[in-house]
Structures are given as structure tokens and as C-alpha cells.
PDB file of C-alpha atoms in Angstrom:
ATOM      1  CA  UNK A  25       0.000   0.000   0.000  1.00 75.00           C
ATOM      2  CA  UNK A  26       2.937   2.382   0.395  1.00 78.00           C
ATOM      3  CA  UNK A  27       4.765   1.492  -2.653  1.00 86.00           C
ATOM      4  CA  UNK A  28       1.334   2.518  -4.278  1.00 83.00           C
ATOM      5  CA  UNK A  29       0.787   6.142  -2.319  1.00 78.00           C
ATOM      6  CA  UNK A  30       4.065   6.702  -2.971  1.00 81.00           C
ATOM      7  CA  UNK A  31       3.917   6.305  -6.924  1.00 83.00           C
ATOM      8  CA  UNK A  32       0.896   8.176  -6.815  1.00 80.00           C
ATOM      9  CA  UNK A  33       2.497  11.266  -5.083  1.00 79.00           C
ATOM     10  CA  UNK A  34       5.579  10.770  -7.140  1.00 82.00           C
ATOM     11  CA  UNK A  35       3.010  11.367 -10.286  1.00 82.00           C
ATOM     12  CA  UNK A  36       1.349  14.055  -8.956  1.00 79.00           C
ATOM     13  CA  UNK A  37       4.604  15.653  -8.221  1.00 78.00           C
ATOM     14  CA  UNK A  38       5.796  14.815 -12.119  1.00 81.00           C
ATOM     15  CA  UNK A  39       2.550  16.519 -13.214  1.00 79.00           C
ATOM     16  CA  UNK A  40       1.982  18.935 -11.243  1.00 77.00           C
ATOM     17  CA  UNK A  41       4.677  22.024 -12.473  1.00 78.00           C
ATOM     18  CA  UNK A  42       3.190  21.220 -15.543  1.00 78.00           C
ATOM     19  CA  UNK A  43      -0.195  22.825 -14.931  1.00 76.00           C
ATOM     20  CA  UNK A  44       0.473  26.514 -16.354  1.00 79.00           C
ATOM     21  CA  UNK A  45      -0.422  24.043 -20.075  1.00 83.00           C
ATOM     22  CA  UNK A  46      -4.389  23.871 -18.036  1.00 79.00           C
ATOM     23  CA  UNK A  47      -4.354  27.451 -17.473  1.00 81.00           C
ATOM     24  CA  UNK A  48      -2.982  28.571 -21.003  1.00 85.00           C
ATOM     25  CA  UNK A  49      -5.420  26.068 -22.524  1.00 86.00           C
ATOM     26  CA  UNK A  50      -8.613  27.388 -20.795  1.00 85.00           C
ATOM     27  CA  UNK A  51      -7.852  30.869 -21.630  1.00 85.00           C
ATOM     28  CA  UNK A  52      -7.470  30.197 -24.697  1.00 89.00           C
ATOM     29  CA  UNK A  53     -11.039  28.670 -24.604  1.00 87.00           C
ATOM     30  CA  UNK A  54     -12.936  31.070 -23.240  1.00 86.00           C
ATOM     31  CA  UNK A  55     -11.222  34.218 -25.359  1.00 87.00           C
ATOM     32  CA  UNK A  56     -12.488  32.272 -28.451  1.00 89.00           C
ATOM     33  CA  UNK A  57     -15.880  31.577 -26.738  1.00 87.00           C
ATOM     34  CA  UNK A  58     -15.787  35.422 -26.057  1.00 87.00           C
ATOM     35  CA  UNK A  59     -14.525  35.924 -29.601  1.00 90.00           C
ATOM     36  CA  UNK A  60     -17.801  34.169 -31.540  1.00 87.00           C
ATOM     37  CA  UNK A  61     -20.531  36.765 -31.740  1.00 89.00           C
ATOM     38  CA  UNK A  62     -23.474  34.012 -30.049  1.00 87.00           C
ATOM     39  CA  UNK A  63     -24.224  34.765 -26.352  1.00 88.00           C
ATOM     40  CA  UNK A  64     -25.254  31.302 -25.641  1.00 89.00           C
ATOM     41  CA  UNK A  65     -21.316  31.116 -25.790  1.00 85.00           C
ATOM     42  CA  UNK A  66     -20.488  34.130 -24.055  1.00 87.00           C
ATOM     43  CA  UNK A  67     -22.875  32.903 -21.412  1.00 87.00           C
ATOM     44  CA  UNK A  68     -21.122  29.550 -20.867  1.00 84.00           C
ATOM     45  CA  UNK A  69     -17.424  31.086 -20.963  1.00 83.00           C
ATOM     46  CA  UNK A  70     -18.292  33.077 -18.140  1.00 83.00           C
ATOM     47  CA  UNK A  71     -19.540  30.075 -16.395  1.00 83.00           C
ATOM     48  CA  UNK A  72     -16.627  27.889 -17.280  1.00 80.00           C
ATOM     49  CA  UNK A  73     -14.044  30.267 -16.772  1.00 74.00           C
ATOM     50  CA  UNK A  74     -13.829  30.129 -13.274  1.00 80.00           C
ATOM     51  CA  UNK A  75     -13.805  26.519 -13.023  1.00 83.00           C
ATOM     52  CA  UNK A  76     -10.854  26.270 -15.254  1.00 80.00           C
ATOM     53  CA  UNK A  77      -8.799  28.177 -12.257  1.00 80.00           C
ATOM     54  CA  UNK A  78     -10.284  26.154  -9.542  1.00 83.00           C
ATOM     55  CA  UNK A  79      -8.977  23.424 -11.878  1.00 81.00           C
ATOM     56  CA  UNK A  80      -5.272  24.898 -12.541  1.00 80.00           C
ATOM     57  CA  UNK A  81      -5.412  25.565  -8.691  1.00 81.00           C
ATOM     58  CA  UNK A  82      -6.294  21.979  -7.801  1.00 81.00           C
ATOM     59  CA  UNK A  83      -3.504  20.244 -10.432  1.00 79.00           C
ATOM     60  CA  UNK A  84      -0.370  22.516  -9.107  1.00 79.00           C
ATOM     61  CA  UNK A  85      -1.211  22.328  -5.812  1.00 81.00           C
ATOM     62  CA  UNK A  86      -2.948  18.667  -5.390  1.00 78.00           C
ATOM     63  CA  UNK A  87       0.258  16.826  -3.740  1.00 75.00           C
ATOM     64  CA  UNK A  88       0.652  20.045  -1.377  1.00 79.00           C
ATOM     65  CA  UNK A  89      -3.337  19.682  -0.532  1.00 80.00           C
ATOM     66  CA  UNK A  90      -3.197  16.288  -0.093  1.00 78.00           C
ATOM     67  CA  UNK A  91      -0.251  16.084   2.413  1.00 77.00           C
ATOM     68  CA  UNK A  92      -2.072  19.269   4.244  1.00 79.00           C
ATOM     69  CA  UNK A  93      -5.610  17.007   4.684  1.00 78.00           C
ATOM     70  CA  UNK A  94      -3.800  14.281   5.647  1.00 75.00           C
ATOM     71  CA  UNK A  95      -1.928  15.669   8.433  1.00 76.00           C
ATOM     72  CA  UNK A  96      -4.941  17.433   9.693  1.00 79.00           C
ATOM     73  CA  UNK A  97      -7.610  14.865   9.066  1.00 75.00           C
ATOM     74  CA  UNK A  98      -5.297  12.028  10.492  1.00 61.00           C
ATOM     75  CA  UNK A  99      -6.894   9.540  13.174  1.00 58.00           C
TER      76      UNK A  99
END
């Protein structure tokens, strides 16, 4: 089981400096959903675009997170 948490946390640590690709990549996104003149896609840019910085947030920080809740949800 620790050979296992450990090669998942080794991942995540591979992966994770790599997450400024999710950011670019939903910008990119939404300024072209921004960019087409229909407001059914203006509408869901603004509704996605906040998600796609929770998301950013959550890949370049998940090994830091997850060490964090388990010291402080230990039993």
C-alpha cells in the first residue's frame, strides 16, 4: 500500500509544475468563446471560466493539498 501512495504522489509531483499548459489552454477557450458573436457562448465562458482556475489551482497544488488534509484529518 505504500509502494502505491508513494507512486501516486511521485506522479502528482511529475505533473503537477506542468499545470500553467491547463491554465494557457482554458484561456485560450474562453477568449475564443468570447470571440464568436453568439451569447449562448459568451454565457457559458463566463460560467466555465472560473472553473478552469479552480482546476489549474487543484492540479499545481494537489500533492501540497493532499499532504495538508492528511496531516490534519489524520486519526
Amino acid at each position: 500500500m505504500d509502494k502505491i501512495a508513494k507512486n501516486i504522489v511521485d506522479f502528482c509531483d511529475t505533473v503537477a509544475p506542468y499545470s500553467y499548459v491547463l491554465a494557457v489552454v482554458v484561456a485560450l477557450i474562453v477568449g475564443i468563446m468570447f470571440a464568436l458573436p453568439s451569447e449562448k457562448a459568451h454565457e457559458k465562458a463566463k460560467s466555465y471560466g472560473g472553473w478552469g482556475i479552480v482546476g489549474t489551482i487543484l492540479v499545481a497544488g494537489c500533492v501540497t493539498i493532499g499532504k495538508w488534509l492528511a496531516n490534519n484529518w489524520s486519526f
